[in-house]
Tab-separated table of C-alpha atoms and ligand atoms in Angstrom:
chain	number	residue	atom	x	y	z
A	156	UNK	CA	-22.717	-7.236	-16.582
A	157	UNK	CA	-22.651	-9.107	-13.350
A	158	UNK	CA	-20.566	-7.585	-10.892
A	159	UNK	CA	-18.376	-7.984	-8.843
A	160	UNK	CA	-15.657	-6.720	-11.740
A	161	UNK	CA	-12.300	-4.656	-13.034
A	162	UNK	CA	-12.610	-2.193	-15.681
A	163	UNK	CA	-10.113	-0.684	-17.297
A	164	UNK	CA	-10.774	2.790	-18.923
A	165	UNK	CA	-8.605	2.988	-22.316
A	166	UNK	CA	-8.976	6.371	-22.915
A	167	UNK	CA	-7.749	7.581	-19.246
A	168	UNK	CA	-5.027	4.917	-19.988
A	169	UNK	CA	-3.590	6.361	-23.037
A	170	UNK	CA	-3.938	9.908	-21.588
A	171	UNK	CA	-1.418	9.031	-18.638
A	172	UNK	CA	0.807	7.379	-20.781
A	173	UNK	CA	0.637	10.264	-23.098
A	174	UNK	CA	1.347	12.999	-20.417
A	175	UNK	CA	4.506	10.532	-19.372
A	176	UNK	CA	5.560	10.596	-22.992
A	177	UNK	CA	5.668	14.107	-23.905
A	178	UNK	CA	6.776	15.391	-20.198
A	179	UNK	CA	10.211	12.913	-21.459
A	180	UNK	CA	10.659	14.516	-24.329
A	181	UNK	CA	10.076	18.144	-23.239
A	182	UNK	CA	12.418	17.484	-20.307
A	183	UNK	CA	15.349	14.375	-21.406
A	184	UNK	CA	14.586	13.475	-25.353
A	185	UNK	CA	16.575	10.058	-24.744
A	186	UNK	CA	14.734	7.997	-22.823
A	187	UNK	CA	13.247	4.982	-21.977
A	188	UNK	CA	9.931	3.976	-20.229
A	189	UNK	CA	10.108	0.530	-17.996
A	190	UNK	CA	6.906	-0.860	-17.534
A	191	UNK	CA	6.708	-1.988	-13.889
A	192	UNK	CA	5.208	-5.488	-14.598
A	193	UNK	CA	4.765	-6.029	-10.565
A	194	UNK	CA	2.063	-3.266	-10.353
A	195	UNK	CA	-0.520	-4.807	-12.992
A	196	UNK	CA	0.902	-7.287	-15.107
A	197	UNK	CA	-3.015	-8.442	-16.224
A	198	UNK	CA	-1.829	-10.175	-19.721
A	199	UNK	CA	-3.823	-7.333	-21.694
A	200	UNK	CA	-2.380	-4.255	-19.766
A	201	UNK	CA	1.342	-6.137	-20.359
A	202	UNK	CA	0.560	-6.063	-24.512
A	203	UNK	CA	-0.687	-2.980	-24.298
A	204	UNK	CA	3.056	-0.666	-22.880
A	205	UNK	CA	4.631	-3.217	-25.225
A	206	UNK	CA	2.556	-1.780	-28.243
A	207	UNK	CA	3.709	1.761	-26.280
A	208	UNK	CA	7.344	1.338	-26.765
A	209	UNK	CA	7.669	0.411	-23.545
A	210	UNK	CA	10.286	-1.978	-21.666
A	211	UNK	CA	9.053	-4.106	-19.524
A	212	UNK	CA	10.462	-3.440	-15.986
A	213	UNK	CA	10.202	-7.057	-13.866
A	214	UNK	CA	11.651	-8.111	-10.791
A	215	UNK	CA	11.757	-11.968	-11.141
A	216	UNK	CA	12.084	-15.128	-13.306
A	217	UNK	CA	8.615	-15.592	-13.302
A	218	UNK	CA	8.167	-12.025	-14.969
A	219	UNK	CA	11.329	-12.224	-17.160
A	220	UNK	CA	9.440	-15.328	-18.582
A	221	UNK	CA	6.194	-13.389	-18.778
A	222	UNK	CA	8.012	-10.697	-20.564
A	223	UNK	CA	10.048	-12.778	-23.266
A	224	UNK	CA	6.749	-14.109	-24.090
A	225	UNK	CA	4.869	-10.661	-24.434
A	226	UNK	CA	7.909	-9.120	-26.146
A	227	UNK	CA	8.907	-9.892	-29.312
A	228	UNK	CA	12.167	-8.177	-28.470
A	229	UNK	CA	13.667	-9.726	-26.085
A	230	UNK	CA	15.967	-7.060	-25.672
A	231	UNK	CA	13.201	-4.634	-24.057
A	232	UNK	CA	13.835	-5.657	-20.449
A	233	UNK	CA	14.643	-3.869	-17.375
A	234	UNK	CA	15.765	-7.243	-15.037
A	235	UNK	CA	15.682	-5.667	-11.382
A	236	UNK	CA	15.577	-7.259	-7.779
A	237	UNK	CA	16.943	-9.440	-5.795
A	238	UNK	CA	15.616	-12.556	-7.042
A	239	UNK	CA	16.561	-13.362	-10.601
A	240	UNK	CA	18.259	-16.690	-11.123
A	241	UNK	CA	21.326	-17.056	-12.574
A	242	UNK	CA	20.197	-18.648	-15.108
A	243	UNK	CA	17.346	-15.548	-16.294
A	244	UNK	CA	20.429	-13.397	-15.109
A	245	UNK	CA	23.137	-14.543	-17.669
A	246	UNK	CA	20.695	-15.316	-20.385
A	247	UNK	CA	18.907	-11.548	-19.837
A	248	UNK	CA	22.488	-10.074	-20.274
A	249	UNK	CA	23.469	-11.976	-23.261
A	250	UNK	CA	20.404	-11.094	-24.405
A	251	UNK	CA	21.123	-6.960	-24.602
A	252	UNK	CA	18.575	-6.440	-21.767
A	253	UNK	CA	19.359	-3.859	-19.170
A	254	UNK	CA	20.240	-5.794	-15.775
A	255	UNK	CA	20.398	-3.863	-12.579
A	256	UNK	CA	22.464	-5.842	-9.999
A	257	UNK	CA	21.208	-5.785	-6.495
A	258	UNK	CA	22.824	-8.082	-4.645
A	259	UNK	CA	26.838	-9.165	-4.164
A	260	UNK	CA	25.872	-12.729	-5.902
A	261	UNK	CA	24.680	-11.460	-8.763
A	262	UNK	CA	28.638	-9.419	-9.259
A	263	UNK	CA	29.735	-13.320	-9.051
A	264	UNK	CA	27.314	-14.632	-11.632
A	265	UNK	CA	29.142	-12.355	-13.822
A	266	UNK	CA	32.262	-14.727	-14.187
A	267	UNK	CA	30.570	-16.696	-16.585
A	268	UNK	CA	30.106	-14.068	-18.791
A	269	UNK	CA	32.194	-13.189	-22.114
A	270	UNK	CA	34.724	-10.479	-21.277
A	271	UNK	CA	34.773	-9.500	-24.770
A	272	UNK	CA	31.408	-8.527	-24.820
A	273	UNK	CA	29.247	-5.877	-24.052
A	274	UNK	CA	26.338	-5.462	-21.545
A	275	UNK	CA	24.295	-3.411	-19.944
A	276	UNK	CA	25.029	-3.521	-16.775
A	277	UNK	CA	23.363	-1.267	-14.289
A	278	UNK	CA	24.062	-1.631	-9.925
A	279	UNK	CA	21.421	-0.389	-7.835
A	280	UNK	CA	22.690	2.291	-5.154
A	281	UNK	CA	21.273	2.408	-1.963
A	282	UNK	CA	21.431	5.556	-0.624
A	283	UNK	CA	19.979	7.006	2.428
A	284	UNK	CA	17.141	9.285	1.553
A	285	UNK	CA	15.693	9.514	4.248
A	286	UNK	CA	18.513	11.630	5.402
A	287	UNK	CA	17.482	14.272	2.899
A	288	UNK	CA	13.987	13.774	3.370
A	289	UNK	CA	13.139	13.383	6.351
A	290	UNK	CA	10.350	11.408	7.246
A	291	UNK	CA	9.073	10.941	3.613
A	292	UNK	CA	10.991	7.186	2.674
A	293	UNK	CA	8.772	3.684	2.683
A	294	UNK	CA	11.198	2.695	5.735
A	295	UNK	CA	11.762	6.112	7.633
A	296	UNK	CA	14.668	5.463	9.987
A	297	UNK	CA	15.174	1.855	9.261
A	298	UNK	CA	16.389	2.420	5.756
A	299	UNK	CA	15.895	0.794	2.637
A	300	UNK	CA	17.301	-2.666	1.842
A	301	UNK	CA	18.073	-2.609	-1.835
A	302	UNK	CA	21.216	-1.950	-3.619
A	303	UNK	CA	24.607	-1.390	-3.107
A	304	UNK	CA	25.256	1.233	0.085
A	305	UNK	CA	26.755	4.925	-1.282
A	306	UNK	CA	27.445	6.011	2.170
A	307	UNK	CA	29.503	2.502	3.604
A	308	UNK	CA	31.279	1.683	0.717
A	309	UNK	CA	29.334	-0.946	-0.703
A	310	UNK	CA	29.199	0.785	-3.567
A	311	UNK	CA	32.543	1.487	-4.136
A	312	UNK	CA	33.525	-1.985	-3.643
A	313	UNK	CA	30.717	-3.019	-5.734
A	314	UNK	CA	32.063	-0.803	-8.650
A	315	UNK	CA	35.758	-2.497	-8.094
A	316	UNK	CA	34.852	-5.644	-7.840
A	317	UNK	CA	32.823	-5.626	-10.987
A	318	UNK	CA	35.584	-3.922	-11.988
A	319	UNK	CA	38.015	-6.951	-11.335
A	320	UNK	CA	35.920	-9.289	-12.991
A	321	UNK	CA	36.307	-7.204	-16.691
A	322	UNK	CA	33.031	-5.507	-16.817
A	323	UNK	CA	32.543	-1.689	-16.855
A	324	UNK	CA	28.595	-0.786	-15.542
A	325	UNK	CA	26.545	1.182	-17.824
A	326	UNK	CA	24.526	3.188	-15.676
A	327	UNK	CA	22.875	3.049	-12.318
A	328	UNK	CA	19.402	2.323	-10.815
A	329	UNK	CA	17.852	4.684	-8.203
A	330	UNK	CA	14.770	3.164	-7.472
A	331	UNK	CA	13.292	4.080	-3.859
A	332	UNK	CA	9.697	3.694	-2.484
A	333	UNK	CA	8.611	6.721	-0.469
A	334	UNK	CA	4.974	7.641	1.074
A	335	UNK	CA	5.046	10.978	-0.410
A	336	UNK	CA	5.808	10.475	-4.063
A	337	UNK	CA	7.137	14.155	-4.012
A	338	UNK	CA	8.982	16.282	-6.178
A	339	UNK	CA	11.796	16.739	-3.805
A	340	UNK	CA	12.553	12.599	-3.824
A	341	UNK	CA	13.243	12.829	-7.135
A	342	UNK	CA	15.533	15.874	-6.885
A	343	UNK	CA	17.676	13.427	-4.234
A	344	UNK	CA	17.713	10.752	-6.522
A	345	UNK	CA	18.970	12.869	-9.583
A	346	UNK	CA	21.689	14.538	-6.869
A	347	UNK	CA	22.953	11.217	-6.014
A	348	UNK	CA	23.461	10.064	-9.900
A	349	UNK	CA	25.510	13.189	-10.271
A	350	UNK	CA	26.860	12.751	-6.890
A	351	UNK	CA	27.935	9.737	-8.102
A	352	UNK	CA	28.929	10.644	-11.481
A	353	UNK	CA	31.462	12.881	-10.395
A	354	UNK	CA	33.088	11.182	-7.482
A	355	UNK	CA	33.300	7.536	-9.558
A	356	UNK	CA	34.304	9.344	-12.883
A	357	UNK	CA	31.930	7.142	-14.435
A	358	UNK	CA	30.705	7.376	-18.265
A	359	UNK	CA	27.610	6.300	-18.083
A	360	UNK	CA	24.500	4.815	-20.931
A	361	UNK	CA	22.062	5.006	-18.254
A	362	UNK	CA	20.682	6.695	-15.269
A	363	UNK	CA	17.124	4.749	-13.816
A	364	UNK	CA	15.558	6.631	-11.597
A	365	UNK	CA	12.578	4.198	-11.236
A	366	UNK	CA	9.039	4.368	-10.413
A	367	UNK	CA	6.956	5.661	-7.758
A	368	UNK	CA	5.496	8.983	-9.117
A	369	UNK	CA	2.096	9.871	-8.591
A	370	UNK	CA	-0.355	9.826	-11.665
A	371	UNK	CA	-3.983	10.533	-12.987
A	372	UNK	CA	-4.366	13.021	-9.911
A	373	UNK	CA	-4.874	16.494	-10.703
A	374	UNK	CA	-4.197	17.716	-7.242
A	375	UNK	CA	-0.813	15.684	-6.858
A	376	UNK	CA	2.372	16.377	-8.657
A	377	UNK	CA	2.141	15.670	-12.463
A	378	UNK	CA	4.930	14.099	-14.614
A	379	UNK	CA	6.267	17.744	-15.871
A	380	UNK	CA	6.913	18.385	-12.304
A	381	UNK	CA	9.191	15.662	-11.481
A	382	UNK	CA	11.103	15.549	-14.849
A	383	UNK	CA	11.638	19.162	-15.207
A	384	UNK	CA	13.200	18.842	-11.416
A	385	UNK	CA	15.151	15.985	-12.591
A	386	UNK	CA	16.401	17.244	-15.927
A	387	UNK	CA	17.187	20.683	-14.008
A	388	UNK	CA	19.902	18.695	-11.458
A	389	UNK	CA	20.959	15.500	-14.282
A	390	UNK	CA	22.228	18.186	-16.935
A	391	UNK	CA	25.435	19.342	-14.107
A	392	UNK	CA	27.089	16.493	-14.690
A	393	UNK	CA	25.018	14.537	-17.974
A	394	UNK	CA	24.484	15.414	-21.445
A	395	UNK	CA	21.137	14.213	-22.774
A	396	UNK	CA	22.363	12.771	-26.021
A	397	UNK	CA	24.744	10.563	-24.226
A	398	UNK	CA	23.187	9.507	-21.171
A	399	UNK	CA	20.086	7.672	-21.219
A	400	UNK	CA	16.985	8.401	-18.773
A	401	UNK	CA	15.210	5.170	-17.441
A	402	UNK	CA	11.510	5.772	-15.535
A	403	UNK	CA	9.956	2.886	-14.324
A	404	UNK	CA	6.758	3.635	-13.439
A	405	UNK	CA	3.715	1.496	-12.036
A	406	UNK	CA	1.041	3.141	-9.969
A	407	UNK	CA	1.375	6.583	-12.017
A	408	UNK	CA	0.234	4.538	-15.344
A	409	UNK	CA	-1.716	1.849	-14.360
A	410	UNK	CA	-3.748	2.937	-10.822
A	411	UNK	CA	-6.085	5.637	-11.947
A	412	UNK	CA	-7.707	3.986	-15.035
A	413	UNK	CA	-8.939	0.789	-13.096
A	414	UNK	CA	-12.494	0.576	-11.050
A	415	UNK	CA	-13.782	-1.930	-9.192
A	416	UNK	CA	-17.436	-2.244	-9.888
A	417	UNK	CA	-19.684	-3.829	-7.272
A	418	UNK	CA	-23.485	-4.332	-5.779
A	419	UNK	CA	-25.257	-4.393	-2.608
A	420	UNK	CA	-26.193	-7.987	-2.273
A	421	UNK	CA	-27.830	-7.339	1.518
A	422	UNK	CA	-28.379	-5.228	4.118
A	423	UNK	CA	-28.877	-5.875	7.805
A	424	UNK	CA	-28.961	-3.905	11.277
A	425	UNK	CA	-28.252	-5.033	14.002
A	426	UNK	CA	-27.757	-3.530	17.899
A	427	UNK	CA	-24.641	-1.968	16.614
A	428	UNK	CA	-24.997	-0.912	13.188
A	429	UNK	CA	-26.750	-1.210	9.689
A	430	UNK	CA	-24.124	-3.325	7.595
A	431	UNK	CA	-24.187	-3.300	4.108
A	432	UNK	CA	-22.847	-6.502	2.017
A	433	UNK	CA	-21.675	-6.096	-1.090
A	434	UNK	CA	-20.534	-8.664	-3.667
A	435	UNK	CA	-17.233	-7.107	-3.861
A	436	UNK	CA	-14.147	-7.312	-1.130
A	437	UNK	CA	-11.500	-5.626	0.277
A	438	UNK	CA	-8.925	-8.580	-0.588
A	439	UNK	CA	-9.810	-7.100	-4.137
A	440	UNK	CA	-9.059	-3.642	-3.479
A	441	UNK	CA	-7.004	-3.645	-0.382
A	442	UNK	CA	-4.969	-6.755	-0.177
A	443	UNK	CA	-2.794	-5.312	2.464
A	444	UNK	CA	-5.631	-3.755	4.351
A	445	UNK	CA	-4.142	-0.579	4.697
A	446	UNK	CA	-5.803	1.924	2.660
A	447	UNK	CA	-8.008	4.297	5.429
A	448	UNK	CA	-9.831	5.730	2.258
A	449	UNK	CA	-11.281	4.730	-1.248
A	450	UNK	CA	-12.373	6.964	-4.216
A	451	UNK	CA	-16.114	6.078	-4.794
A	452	UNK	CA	-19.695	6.333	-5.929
A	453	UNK	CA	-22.668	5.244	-5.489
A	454	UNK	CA	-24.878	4.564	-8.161
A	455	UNK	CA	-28.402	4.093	-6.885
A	456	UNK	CA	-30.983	1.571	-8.338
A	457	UNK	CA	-33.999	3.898	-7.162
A	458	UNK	CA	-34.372	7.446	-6.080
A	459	UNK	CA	-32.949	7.143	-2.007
A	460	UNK	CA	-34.774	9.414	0.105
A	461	UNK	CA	-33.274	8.859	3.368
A	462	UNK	CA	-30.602	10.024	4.345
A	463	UNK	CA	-28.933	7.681	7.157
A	464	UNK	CA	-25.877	8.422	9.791
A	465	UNK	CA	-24.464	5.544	9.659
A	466	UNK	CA	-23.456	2.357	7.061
A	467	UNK	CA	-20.680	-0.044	7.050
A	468	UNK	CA	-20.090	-0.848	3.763
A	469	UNK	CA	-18.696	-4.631	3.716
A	470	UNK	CA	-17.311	-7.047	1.547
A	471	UNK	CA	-18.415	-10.853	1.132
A	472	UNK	CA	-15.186	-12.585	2.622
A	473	UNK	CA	-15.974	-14.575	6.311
A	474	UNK	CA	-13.280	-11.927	7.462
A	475	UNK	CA	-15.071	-9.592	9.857
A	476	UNK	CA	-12.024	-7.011	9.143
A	477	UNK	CA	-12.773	-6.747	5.011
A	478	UNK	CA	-14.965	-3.603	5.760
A	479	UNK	CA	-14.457	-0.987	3.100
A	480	UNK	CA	-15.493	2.278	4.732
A	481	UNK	CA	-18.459	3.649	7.159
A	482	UNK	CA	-20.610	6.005	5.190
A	483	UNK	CA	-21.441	8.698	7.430
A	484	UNK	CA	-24.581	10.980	6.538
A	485	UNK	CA	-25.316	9.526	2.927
A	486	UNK	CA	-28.511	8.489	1.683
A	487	UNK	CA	-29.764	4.614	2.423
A	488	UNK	CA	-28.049	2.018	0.245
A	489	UNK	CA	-30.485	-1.106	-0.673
A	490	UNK	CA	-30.002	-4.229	-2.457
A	491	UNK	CA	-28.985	-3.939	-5.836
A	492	UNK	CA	-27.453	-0.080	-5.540
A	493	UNK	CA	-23.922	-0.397	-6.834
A	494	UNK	CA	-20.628	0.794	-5.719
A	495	UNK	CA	-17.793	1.388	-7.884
A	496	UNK	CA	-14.280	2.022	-6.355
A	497	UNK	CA	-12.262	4.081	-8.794
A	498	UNK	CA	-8.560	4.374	-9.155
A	499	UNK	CA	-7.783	1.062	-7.997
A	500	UNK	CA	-5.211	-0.461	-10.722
A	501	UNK	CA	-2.228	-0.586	-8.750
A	502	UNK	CA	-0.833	-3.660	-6.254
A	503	UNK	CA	-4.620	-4.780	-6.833
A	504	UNK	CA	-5.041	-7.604	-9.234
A	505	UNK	CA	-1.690	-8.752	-8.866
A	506	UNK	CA	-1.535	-8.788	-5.286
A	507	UNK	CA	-4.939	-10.497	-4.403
A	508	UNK	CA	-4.917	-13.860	-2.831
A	509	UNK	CA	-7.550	-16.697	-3.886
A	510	UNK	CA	-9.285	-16.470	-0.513
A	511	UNK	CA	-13.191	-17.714	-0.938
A	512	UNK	CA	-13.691	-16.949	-4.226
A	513	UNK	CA	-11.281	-16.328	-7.762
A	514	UNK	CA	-10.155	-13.797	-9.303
A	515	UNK	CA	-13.405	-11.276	-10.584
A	516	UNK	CA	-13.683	-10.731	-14.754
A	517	UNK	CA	-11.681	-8.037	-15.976
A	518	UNK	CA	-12.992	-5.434	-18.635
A	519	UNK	CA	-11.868	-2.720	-20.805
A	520	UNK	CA	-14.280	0.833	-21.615
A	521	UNK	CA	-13.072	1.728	-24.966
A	522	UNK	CA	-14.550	5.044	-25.646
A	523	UNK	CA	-18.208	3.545	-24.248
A	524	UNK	CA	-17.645	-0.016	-25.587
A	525	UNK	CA	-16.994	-2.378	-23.216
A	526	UNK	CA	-14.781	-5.917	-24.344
A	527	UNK	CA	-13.584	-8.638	-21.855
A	528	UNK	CA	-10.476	-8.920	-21.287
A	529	UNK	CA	-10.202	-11.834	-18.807
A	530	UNK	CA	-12.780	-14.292	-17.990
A	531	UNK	CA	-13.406	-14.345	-14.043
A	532	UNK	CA	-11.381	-17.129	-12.549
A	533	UNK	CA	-13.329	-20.508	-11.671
A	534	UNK	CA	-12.469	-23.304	-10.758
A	535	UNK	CA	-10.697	-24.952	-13.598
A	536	UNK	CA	-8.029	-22.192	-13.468
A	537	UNK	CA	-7.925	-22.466	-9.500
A	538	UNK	CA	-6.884	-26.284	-9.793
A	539	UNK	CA	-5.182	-26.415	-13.144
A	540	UNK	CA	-1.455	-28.182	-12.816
A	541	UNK	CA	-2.815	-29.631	-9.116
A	542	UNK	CA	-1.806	-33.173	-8.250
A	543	UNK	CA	-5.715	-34.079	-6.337
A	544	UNK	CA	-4.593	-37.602	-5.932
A	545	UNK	CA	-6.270	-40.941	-6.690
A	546	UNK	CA	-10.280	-41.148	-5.695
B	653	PLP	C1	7.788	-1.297	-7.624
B	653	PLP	C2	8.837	-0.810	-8.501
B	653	PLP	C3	8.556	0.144	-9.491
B	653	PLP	C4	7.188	0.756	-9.697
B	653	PLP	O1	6.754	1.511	-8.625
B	653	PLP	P1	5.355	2.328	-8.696
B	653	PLP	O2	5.192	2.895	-7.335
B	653	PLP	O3	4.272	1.327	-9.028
B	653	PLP	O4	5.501	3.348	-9.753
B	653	PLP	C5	9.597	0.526	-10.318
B	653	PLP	N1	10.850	0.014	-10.169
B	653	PLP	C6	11.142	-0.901	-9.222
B	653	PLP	C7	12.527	-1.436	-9.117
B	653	PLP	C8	10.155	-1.346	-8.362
B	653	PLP	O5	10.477	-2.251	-7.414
């Protein structure tokens, strides 16, 4: 197979799903898994939660679209964010989806709905975490932007004014990014939802805690961790047969089954340094260029001798910062060696720009057989729906 390429190991796949599934119904039988579409929404990987019994979890019009197309129930959708239309909005609620309002327009939009009817509707609470856990949140002291503010108000007037318009909410959505992913952010969360239970009086279908647990890492916290903490605080105030649990998880699923597979296409020294190019790039792996580490391995063509003190290991982009990693004391990497990056599934694909070349082939391992599941990109996809004028 030429490389550079995505692979996509089923079995690992279906073993993180698996561990999510029965850590739900060891620790909150009702529940519901959300499929966040933003981390990998590769068509395939999209089909394949559906065939799970998963919702899909998406954060635009764009991905409600992609999602009504996938899902032949169109009620299976978690609408989230801060930029749905009205349009996807109204039509998503009439439409039995769950809708988590984030924003005070969206509480507006809601006049044009039947008062007669019934929807889910969820609001997403802001709420300052990093209060509770210090230094842990995506934001640290500049705080989060989404949802409705628990500590100001917002959310009370939130509650009222949906209130005021006919409409009761059906649960709330928790969702917070943090750079830990640790047990104790998920014991906030489910404090708030009964924090919020209690004060508001609220009966309520749902509580969504979101996404952003850590998965496929034995060292890290596993999903029986975070939902036994979770089920531990939730059962105060909620009763499991009445109140539905909502995860909406991404990275956990979708990161740890996905390699990038790549070869060394040269190698050159130079005063400074031995570089060695490989076919593969950063934007692929990295688009945000902030990861300081990679899992990898090397596989070598021939038997390497030599050990060496120093390689930069670079992409092909003209960008002298897509540099994956310096490999200090290995052995000598030549032309043709490969390097695979592993556990790369997550904000990859979907976050990659078109810069020098398309998108790389994706393929799936199925127990040792391997299938393609996307052609690589060329140039009739990069220029498909372009105006290029009259020549
Ligand atoms: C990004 C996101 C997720 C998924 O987060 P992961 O870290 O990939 O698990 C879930 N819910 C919402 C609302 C999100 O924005």
């Amino acid at each position: 197979m030429e490389t550079p390429y995505f692979l996509i190991n089923k079995q690992e796949l279906d073993l993180n799903v698996t561990k999510l599934k029965n850590a739900l119904s060891k620790f909150w039988s009702n529940s519901i898994i959300g499929y966040s579409y933003k981390t990998n929404s590769l068509p395939w990987i999209i089909e394949y939660f559906k065939n799970q019994n998963c919702f899909a979890e998406v954060v635009s019009d764009d991905e409600y679209s992609l999602a009504k197309q996938i899902c032949c129930d169109k009620s299976k959708i978690i609408y989230n964010g801060p930029i749905k239309t009205k349009e996807t909005f109204i039509e998503a609620l009439q439409n039995g989806c769950i809708v988590n309002i984030d924003s005070k327009r969206e509480i507006e939009w809601l006049k044009s709905l039947d008062k007669n009817q019934s929807f889910s509707i969820g609001l997403r609470v802001n709420f300052d975490l990093e209060d509770v856990c210090y230094g842990q949140t995506a934001c640290g002291s500049e705080g989060g932007r989404f949802g409705f503010c628990l500590e100001n108000g917002e959310f009370e007037k939130a509650l009222k004014t949906t209130k005021s318009y006919g409409f009761e909410i059906s649960g709330i959505h928790l969702h917070t990014s943090s750079k830990t992913r640790s047990v104790e952010i998920y014991k906030a969360i489910a404090q708030v939802a009964v924090k919020i239970k209690k004060l508001y009086n609220l009966n309520l279908k749902f509580v969504d805690i979101g996404g952003g647990f850590f998965g496929g890492l034995d060292n890290k916290p596993q999903f029986n961790d975070y939902l036994q903490a979770v089920s531990e605080i939730m059962k105060q105030a909620f009763d499991a047969d009445e109140t539905t649990l909502i995860v909406e998880p991404g990275m956990s699923l979708i990161g740890s089954p996905i390699s990038y597979v790549t070869s060394v296409t040269d190698v050159k020294d130079t005063v400074r340094n031995r570089f060695v190019i490989t076919d593969g790039s950063r934007i692929n792996i990295d688009p945000l260029m902030r990861k300081s580490s990679y899992f990898y391995r090397c596989d070598f063509a021939s038997e390497s001798n030599s050990v060496l003190k120093k390689q930069v290991i670079c992409g092909f982009t003209c960008m002298e910062n897509d540099r994956f990693f310096v490999a200090e004391n290995c052995n000598e990497l030549k032309v043709g060696d490969k390097i695979i990056f592993n556990k790369v599934g997550a904000y990859t694909m979907c976050l990659s720009p078109l810069f020098i070349k398309y998108f790389p082939p994706v393929y799936l391992d199925d127990n040792g057989k391997k299938v393609l599941l996307r052609k690589r990109w060329t140039v009739t996809e990069y220029i498909a729906g372009s105006d290029i004028g009259e020549n």
